[in-house]
GROMACS .gro file of C-alpha atoms in nm:
model
  351
    1MET     CA    1   4.276   2.267  -8.581
    2ALA     CA    2   4.324   1.917  -8.727
    3SER     CA    3   4.038   1.694  -8.713
    4ARG     CA    4   3.997   1.416  -8.511
    5SER     CA    5   4.053   1.069  -8.643
    6PRO     CA    6   3.819   0.761  -8.713
    7GLU     CA    7   4.005   0.591  -8.458
    8HIS     CA    8   4.002   0.824  -8.194
    9ARG     CA    9   3.622   0.912  -8.229
   10GLN     CA   10   3.570   0.544  -8.165
   11ASP     CA   11   3.774   0.546  -7.864
   12GLU     CA   12   3.546   0.861  -7.720
   13ALA     CA   13   3.255   0.656  -7.834
   14GLY     CA   14   3.378   0.318  -7.630
   15TYR     CA   15   3.448   0.518  -7.318
   16ALA     CA   16   3.089   0.683  -7.342
   17ALA     CA   17   2.942   0.364  -7.390
   18ALA     CA   18   3.114   0.194  -7.131
   19TRP     CA   19   3.051   0.515  -6.855
   20SER     CA   20   2.670   0.451  -6.984
   21ARG     CA   21   2.681   0.091  -6.861
   22PHE     CA   22   2.871   0.177  -6.550
   23ALA     CA   23   2.650   0.432  -6.485
   24ARG     CA   24   2.291   0.219  -6.528
   25SER     CA   25   2.475  -0.090  -6.329
   26VAL     CA   26   2.557   0.168  -6.026
   27ILE     CA   27   2.157   0.272  -6.054
   28ALA     CA   28   2.041  -0.092  -6.078
   29ILE     CA   29   2.240  -0.205  -5.765
   30ALA     CA   30   2.146   0.118  -5.603
   31ALA     CA   31   1.776   0.022  -5.709
   32PHE     CA   32   1.792  -0.334  -5.577
   33LEU     CA   33   1.985  -0.253  -5.228
   34GLY     CA   34   1.678  -0.003  -5.176
   35VAL     CA   35   1.440  -0.232  -5.232
   36SER     CA   36   1.562  -0.520  -5.020
   37VAL     CA   37   1.642  -0.271  -4.734
   38ILE     CA   38   1.275  -0.176  -4.763
   39ALA     CA   39   1.149  -0.563  -4.823
   40SER     CA   40   1.392  -0.626  -4.483
   41VAL     CA   41   1.214  -0.422  -4.264
   42ALA     CA   42   0.905  -0.436  -4.390
   43MET     CA   43   0.938  -0.836  -4.363
   44LEU     CA   44   1.082  -0.758  -3.983
   45ASP     CA   45   0.844  -0.483  -3.882
   46PRO     CA   46   1.016  -0.334  -3.602
   47TYR     CA   47   0.767  -0.113  -3.521
   48GLY     CA   48   0.474  -0.360  -3.588
   49LEU     CA   49   0.269  -0.205  -3.877
   50ARG     CA   50   0.094  -0.513  -3.920
   51ALA     CA   51  -0.003  -0.576  -3.558
   52ALA     CA   52  -0.348  -0.590  -3.493
   53PRO     CA   53  -0.565  -0.795  -3.173
   54GLY     CA   54  -0.519  -1.161  -3.364
   55HIS     CA   55  -0.172  -1.035  -3.481
   56PRO     CA   56   0.082  -0.964  -3.208
   57PRO     CA   57   0.387  -0.741  -3.277
   58GLY     CA   58   0.707  -0.896  -3.266
   59PRO     CA   59   1.026  -0.809  -3.019
   60ILE     CA   60   1.026  -0.474  -2.911
   61MET     CA   61   1.381  -0.391  -2.992
   62ASP     CA   62   1.368  -0.007  -3.000
   63ALA     CA   63   1.370   0.187  -2.650
   64ASN     CA   64   1.192   0.481  -2.764
   65GLN     CA   65   0.892   0.405  -2.639
   66ARG     CA   66   0.699   0.663  -2.873
   67LEU     CA   67   0.802   0.444  -3.147
   68ALA     CA   68   0.732   0.122  -2.979
   69TYR     CA   69   0.404   0.168  -2.798
   70PRO     CA   70   0.181   0.194  -3.119
   71GLN     CA   71   0.250  -0.167  -3.210
   72ILE     CA   72   0.106  -0.279  -2.860
   73ALA     CA   73  -0.169  -0.042  -2.900
   74ARG     CA   74  -0.237  -0.209  -3.236
   75GLY     CA   75  -0.152  -0.578  -3.098
   76GLY     CA   76  -0.163  -0.801  -2.853
   77ALA     CA   77  -0.453  -0.929  -2.675
   78PHE     CA   78  -0.486  -0.643  -2.416
   79ASP     CA   79  -0.793  -0.514  -2.329
   80ALA     CA   80  -0.673  -0.288  -2.069
   81ALA     CA   81  -0.385  -0.009  -2.026
   82VAL     CA   82  -0.197   0.247  -1.848
   83PHE     CA   83  -0.139   0.575  -1.936
   84GLY     CA   84   0.106   0.859  -1.830
   85THR     CA   85   0.432   0.953  -1.788
   86SER     CA   86   0.743   0.790  -1.594
   87THR     CA   87   0.587   0.850  -1.248
   88ALA     CA   88   0.297   0.547  -1.380
   89ARG     CA   89   0.588   0.333  -1.596
   90LEU     CA   90   0.665   0.093  -1.238
   91LEU     CA   91   0.292  -0.052  -1.241
   92ASP     CA   92   0.340  -0.397  -1.302
   93PRO     CA   93   0.071  -0.529  -1.556
   94ASP     CA   94   0.095  -0.897  -1.417
   95ALA     CA   95  -0.025  -0.730  -1.072
   96LEU     CA   96  -0.272  -0.504  -1.287
   97ASP     CA   97  -0.399  -0.814  -1.416
   98ARG     CA   98  -0.446  -0.987  -1.087
   99ALA     CA   99  -0.600  -0.670  -0.874
  100PHE     CA  100  -0.862  -0.622  -1.164
  101GLY     CA  101  -0.906  -0.953  -1.362
  102ALA     CA  102  -0.829  -0.738  -1.730
  103ARG     CA  103  -0.510  -0.828  -1.947
  104PHE     CA  104  -0.309  -0.517  -1.931
  105ALA     CA  105  -0.045  -0.321  -2.101
  106ASN     CA  106   0.168  -0.045  -1.979
  107LEU     CA  107   0.179   0.215  -2.213
  108ALA     CA  108   0.324   0.498  -1.975
  109MET     CA  109   0.582   0.699  -2.172
  110ASN     CA  110   0.868   0.909  -2.025
  111ALA     CA  111   0.805   1.260  -2.003
  112ALA     CA  112   0.480   1.214  -2.243
  113THR     CA  113   0.256   1.513  -2.273
  114PRO     CA  114  -0.119   1.498  -2.244
  115ASP     CA  115  -0.137   1.515  -2.608
  116GLU     CA  116   0.077   1.230  -2.669
  117GLN     CA  117  -0.119   1.031  -2.399
  118LEU     CA  118  -0.434   1.077  -2.572
  119HIS     CA  119  -0.319   0.970  -2.925
  120LEU     CA  120  -0.195   0.665  -2.771
  121ALA     CA  121  -0.505   0.588  -2.591
  122ALA     CA  122  -0.697   0.699  -2.915
  123LEU     CA  123  -0.489   0.419  -3.091
  124PHE     CA  124  -0.571   0.156  -2.783
  125LEU     CA  125  -0.933   0.233  -2.772
  126ALA     CA  126  -0.983   0.191  -3.164
  127ARG     CA  127  -0.851  -0.165  -3.176
  128ARG     CA  128  -1.047  -0.356  -2.943
  129PRO     CA  129  -1.318  -0.377  -2.660
  130VAL     CA  130  -1.146  -0.239  -2.367
  131ARG     CA  131  -1.234  -0.346  -2.019
  132ALA     CA  132  -1.007  -0.109  -1.835
  133ILE     CA  133  -0.834   0.218  -1.873
  134LEU     CA  134  -0.567   0.405  -1.616
  135PHE     CA  135  -0.451   0.699  -1.650
  136GLY     CA  136  -0.162   0.830  -1.420
  137LEU     CA  137  -0.215   1.231  -1.391
  138ASP     CA  138   0.081   1.447  -1.333
  139ALA     CA  139   0.115   1.844  -1.348
  140THR     CA  140   0.092   1.884  -1.713
  141TRP     CA  141  -0.266   1.812  -1.752
  142CYS     CA  142  -0.322   2.100  -1.511
  143ALA     CA  143  -0.145   2.348  -1.740
  144ALA     CA  144  -0.360   2.630  -1.903
  145ASP     CA  145  -0.111   2.604  -2.211
  146PRO     CA  146   0.063   2.239  -2.186
  147PRO     CA  147   0.311   2.168  -2.479
  148ALA     CA  148   0.184   1.941  -2.762
  149ARG     CA  149   0.517   1.762  -2.809
  150THR     CA  150   0.846   1.746  -2.625
  151ALA     CA  151   1.191   1.742  -2.748
  152ASN     CA  152   1.159   1.338  -2.810
  153ALA     CA  153   1.059   1.266  -3.177
  154PHE     CA  154   0.673   1.160  -3.174
  155PRO     CA  155   0.607   1.015  -3.560
  156ASP     CA  156   0.244   1.124  -3.609
  157TRP     CA  157   0.209   0.900  -3.899
  158LEU     CA  158   0.287   0.592  -3.695
  159TYR     CA  159  -0.013   0.689  -3.457
  160ALA     CA  160  -0.252   0.684  -3.753
  161GLU     CA  161  -0.527   0.454  -3.830
  162GLY     CA  162  -0.335   0.167  -4.092
  163ALA     CA  163   0.013   0.413  -4.040
  164PRO     CA  164  -0.027   0.560  -4.372
  165TRP     CA  165   0.275   0.470  -4.621
  166GLY     CA  166   0.428   0.318  -4.293
  167VAL     CA  167   0.656   0.061  -4.481
  168LEU     CA  168   0.849   0.390  -4.662
  169ARG     CA  169   0.844   0.603  -4.376
  170GLN     CA  170   1.015   0.372  -4.136
  171VAL     CA  171   1.302   0.314  -4.353
  172ASN     CA  172   1.571   0.494  -4.182
  173LEU     CA  173   1.915   0.416  -4.024
  174ARG     CA  174   1.727   0.354  -3.653
  175SER     CA  175   1.468   0.132  -3.792
  176VAL     CA  176   1.703  -0.075  -4.021
  177THR     CA  177   1.932  -0.090  -3.703
  178ALA     CA  178   1.607  -0.224  -3.482
  179ALA     CA  179   1.477  -0.447  -3.759
  180ALA     CA  180   1.827  -0.640  -3.751
  181GLN     CA  181   1.800  -0.702  -3.356
  182VAL     CA  182   1.480  -0.781  -3.442
  183GLY     CA  183   1.572  -1.083  -3.632
  184LEU     CA  184   1.845  -1.149  -3.355
  185ALA     CA  185   1.595  -1.159  -3.135
  186ARG     CA  186   1.380  -1.407  -3.323
  187PHE     CA  187   1.713  -1.657  -3.319
  188GLY     CA  188   1.726  -1.627  -2.954
  189LEU     CA  189   2.048  -1.394  -3.008
  190ALA     CA  190   1.935  -1.075  -2.866
  191ARG     CA  191   1.682  -0.999  -2.582
  192PRO     CA  192   1.381  -0.750  -2.631
  193ARG     CA  193   1.413  -0.432  -2.489
  194ILE     CA  194   1.075  -0.385  -2.370
  195ARG     CA  195   0.852  -0.629  -2.239
  196SER     CA  196   0.573  -0.732  -2.494
  197ASP     CA  197   0.314  -0.568  -2.243
  198GLY     CA  198   0.508  -0.263  -2.258
  199TYR     CA  199   0.662  -0.311  -1.928
  200ALA     CA  200   1.014  -0.205  -1.830
  201VAL     CA  201   1.208  -0.115  -1.472
  202PHE     CA  202   1.361   0.217  -1.589
  203THR     CA  203   1.490   0.279  -1.219
  204PRO     CA  204   1.824   0.115  -1.105
  205PRO     CA  205   1.831  -0.189  -0.919
  206GLU     CA  206   1.688  -0.144  -0.573
  207ASP     CA  207   2.057  -0.303  -0.451
  208ARG     CA  208   2.209  -0.014  -0.551
  209TYR     CA  209   1.962   0.244  -0.372
  210ASP     CA  210   2.169   0.535  -0.216
  211ALA     CA  211   1.980   0.730   0.065
  212GLU     CA  212   2.220   1.001   0.096
  213ARG     CA  213   2.215   1.025  -0.306
  214ALA     CA  214   1.865   0.979  -0.323
  215ARG     CA  215   1.768   1.259  -0.050
  216ALA     CA  216   2.003   1.492  -0.274
  217HIS     CA  217   1.818   1.447  -0.549
  218ILE     CA  218   1.474   1.468  -0.417
  219ARG     CA  219   1.582   1.820  -0.255
  220ALA     CA  220   1.692   1.910  -0.631
  221GLY     CA  221   1.366   1.884  -0.722
  222ALA     CA  222   1.170   2.042  -0.463
  223ALA     CA  223   0.895   2.286  -0.630
  224ASP     CA  224   0.985   2.679  -0.530
  225PRO     CA  225   0.673   2.796  -0.286
  226ALA     CA  226   0.708   3.163  -0.440
  227ALA     CA  227   0.729   3.037  -0.812
  228PRO     CA  228   0.434   3.185  -1.038
  229ALA     CA  229   0.158   2.931  -1.137
  230ASP     CA  230  -0.140   2.963  -1.345
  231PRO     CA  231  -0.456   3.086  -1.151
  232PRO     CA  232  -0.714   2.858  -1.039
  233ASP     CA  233  -0.968   2.960  -1.279
  234ALA     CA  234  -0.756   2.939  -1.590
  235PRO     CA  235  -0.838   2.677  -1.859
  236MET     CA  236  -0.745   2.335  -1.837
  237PRO     CA  237  -0.751   2.230  -2.188
  238ALA     CA  238  -0.610   1.885  -2.150
  239LEU     CA  239  -0.873   1.769  -1.903
  240ASP     CA  240  -1.143   1.914  -2.152
  241ARG     CA  241  -0.975   1.640  -2.413
  242LEU     CA  242  -0.960   1.376  -2.160
  243ASP     CA  243  -1.347   1.445  -2.090
  244ARG     CA  244  -1.410   1.393  -2.422
  245PHE     CA  245  -1.183   1.100  -2.458
  246LEU     CA  246  -1.365   0.926  -2.144
  247GLY     CA  247  -1.683   0.973  -2.312
  248GLY     CA  248  -1.561   0.729  -2.570
  249VAL     CA  249  -1.470   0.464  -2.325
  250PRO     CA  250  -1.718   0.205  -2.272
  251ALA     CA  251  -1.980   0.305  -1.983
  252GLN     CA  252  -1.909  -0.067  -1.813
  253ALA     CA  253  -1.532  -0.046  -1.857
  254LEU     CA  254  -1.286   0.047  -1.536
  255LYS     CA  255  -1.182   0.381  -1.559
  256LEU     CA  256  -0.902   0.465  -1.315
  257LEU     CA  257  -0.826   0.849  -1.265
  258VAL     CA  258  -0.504   0.892  -1.070
  259PHE     CA  259  -0.269   1.176  -0.937
  260MET     CA  260   0.036   1.000  -0.893
  261PRO     CA  261   0.248   0.995  -0.543
  262VAL     CA  262   0.525   1.248  -0.618
  263HIS     CA  263   0.772   1.330  -0.300
  264ALA     CA  264   0.573   1.582  -0.152
  265VAL     CA  265   0.862   1.829  -0.193
  266ALA     CA  266   0.752   1.832  -0.535
  267GLN     CA  267   0.410   1.906  -0.480
  268GLY     CA  268   0.194   2.223  -0.450
  269ALA     CA  269   0.189   2.330  -0.129
  270PRO     CA  270  -0.154   2.444   0.021
  271LEU     CA  271  -0.176   2.809   0.033
  272THR     CA  272   0.056   2.872  -0.252
  273ALA     CA  273   0.003   2.947  -0.622
  274ALA     CA  274   0.059   2.623  -0.730
  275GLY     CA  275  -0.110   2.447  -0.441
  276ARG     CA  276  -0.454   2.667  -0.538
  277ARG     CA  277  -0.396   2.551  -0.908
  278GLU     CA  278  -0.340   2.160  -0.821
  279ALA     CA  279  -0.617   2.181  -0.597
  280ALA     CA  280  -0.840   2.322  -0.843
  281CYS     CA  281  -0.729   2.068  -1.083
  282LYS     CA  282  -0.790   1.783  -0.856
  283ALA     CA  283  -1.182   1.948  -0.848
  284ARG     CA  284  -1.200   1.961  -1.200
  285VAL     CA  285  -1.100   1.571  -1.261
  286ALA     CA  286  -1.342   1.442  -0.967
  287THR     CA  287  -1.629   1.640  -1.179
  288ILE     CA  288  -1.530   1.480  -1.512
  289GLY     CA  289  -1.448   1.140  -1.312
  290THR     CA  290  -1.818   1.183  -1.166
  291ALA     CA  291  -1.973   1.204  -1.523
  292HIS     CA  292  -1.802   0.921  -1.687
  293GLY     CA  293  -1.852   0.657  -1.393
  294ALA     CA  294  -1.473   0.658  -1.290
  295THR     CA  295  -1.281   0.648  -0.971
  296VAL     CA  296  -1.071   0.928  -0.894
  297VAL     CA  297  -0.785   0.857  -0.667
  298ASP     CA  298  -0.542   1.144  -0.526
  299PHE     CA  299  -0.224   1.020  -0.410
  300ARG     CA  300  -0.023   1.334  -0.485
  301ILE     CA  301  -0.086   1.453  -0.118
  302ALA     CA  302   0.145   1.503   0.161
  303SER     CA  303   0.119   1.138   0.320
  304PRO     CA  304   0.313   0.876   0.501
  305LEU     CA  305   0.410   0.756   0.125
  306THR     CA  306   0.536   1.108   0.009
  307THR     CA  307   0.703   1.228   0.330
  308ARG     CA  308   0.931   0.965   0.361
  309ASP     CA  309   1.252   1.003   0.113
  310ALA     CA  310   1.347   0.646   0.144
  311ASN     CA  311   1.027   0.572  -0.063
  312TYR     CA  312   1.197   0.763  -0.349
  313TRP     CA  313   1.504   0.733  -0.607
  314ASP     CA  314   1.433   1.191  -0.677
  315ALA     CA  315   1.139   1.393  -0.597
  316LEU     CA  316   0.918   1.246  -0.911
  317HIS     CA  317   0.994   0.856  -0.907
  318TYR     CA  318   0.908   0.624  -0.620
  319ARG     CA  319   1.060   0.279  -0.565
  320LEU     CA  320   0.929  -0.050  -0.698
  321PRO     CA  321   0.802  -0.165  -0.382
  322VAL     CA  322   0.584   0.171  -0.367
  323ALA     CA  323   0.478   0.063  -0.738
  324ALA     CA  324   0.326  -0.280  -0.571
  325ARG     CA  325   0.123  -0.082  -0.304
  326ILE     CA  326   0.007   0.159  -0.548
  327VAL     CA  327  -0.202  -0.144  -0.695
  328THR     CA  328  -0.297  -0.293  -0.427
  329ASP     CA  329  -0.426   0.070  -0.301
  330LEU     CA  330  -0.584   0.108  -0.591
  331LYS     CA  331  -0.800  -0.208  -0.596
  332ALA     CA  332  -0.928  -0.128  -0.274
  333ALA     CA  333  -0.991   0.227  -0.359
  334ALA     CA  334  -1.206   0.111  -0.675
  335ALA     CA  335  -1.389  -0.160  -0.490
  336THR     CA  336  -1.479   0.041  -0.158
  337GLY     CA  337  -1.472   0.400  -0.269
  338ALA     CA  338  -1.306   0.487   0.078
  339GLU     CA  339  -1.025   0.650   0.169
  340ASP     CA  340  -0.677   0.520   0.320
  341PRO     CA  341  -0.741   0.513   0.689
  342ALA     CA  342  -0.361   0.551   0.691
  343GLY     CA  343  -0.371   0.867   0.487
  344VAL     CA  344  -0.187   0.770   0.159
  345TYR     CA  345  -0.443   0.816  -0.061
  346ARG     CA  346  -0.785   1.010  -0.105
  347VAL     CA  347  -1.044   0.902  -0.326
  348LEU     CA  348  -1.180   1.247  -0.495
  349ALA     CA  349  -1.484   1.039  -0.717
  350HIS     CA  350  -1.630   0.693  -0.730
  351PRO     CA  351  -1.897   0.492  -0.915
   0.00000   0.00000   0.00000
């Protein structure tokens, strides 16, 4: 076999050196771009990792509440908050502020499990003196085995104190997009997706209300009276956790535990398995409320509010005028401890 010439060997060495320089350049450029992306996202802080009572979060551009709300819980001049599911989302913090003389954030999340709500509430409680807490309660609080999570991603690290390694954890395509939108919002080129107090109207505009369509949705969401349910004496672990959480809320704070007004057809009817379970759940919440000086208000009853189809978009979601009425009714219930003369709500416990 003929040996390669010195010129050939020199060319190969040159090619190898060139490829080595090229590879180093690519790695250097990739590293520079990676560090630049991390630095840019950290600077724009789309999920409010730097938020604190004296450092409010910036524009909220990610509509995913599980990503957006921790920054509100960490920062801002709030001393009161709403926790719950979509049945509590339409309670306007501005109206609650006027009713109770506090500074509310609405941190109710669509389809939030009790575990998710309590994680968020614990983060809120840890960051400030609290003057008022409102929990909007739904059937999941009564379950013997409530799910910890839903199909919606819940980033536990974002709810941990200090959000450990958050600068690196938040670097992904979604956060880069949110960071870019934050930048646009700060220059007035985009509008925040959620108000700085967490409030957003997620129902259609009121002028698009279609009574027939709403009636069809209400009937589709009706509870099956023959459906099995947990026995009345089965455990209620979510309520046990709520009991422990309320023990950490300042004694002088206003505490409202509110069974939200879903349409009557979605409620457990009396004498059914679901109805008996709901009654046992309400009794348990009343006991918890009494122990912690909370006002427990029950809108989850058949009433002039919950039997009128025109008040609802579907079996679970009431319209904006109903939300305004709920705030007014809560103010009266907390002030007097008396039940509504029209039968819209009952007071199950009052300090």
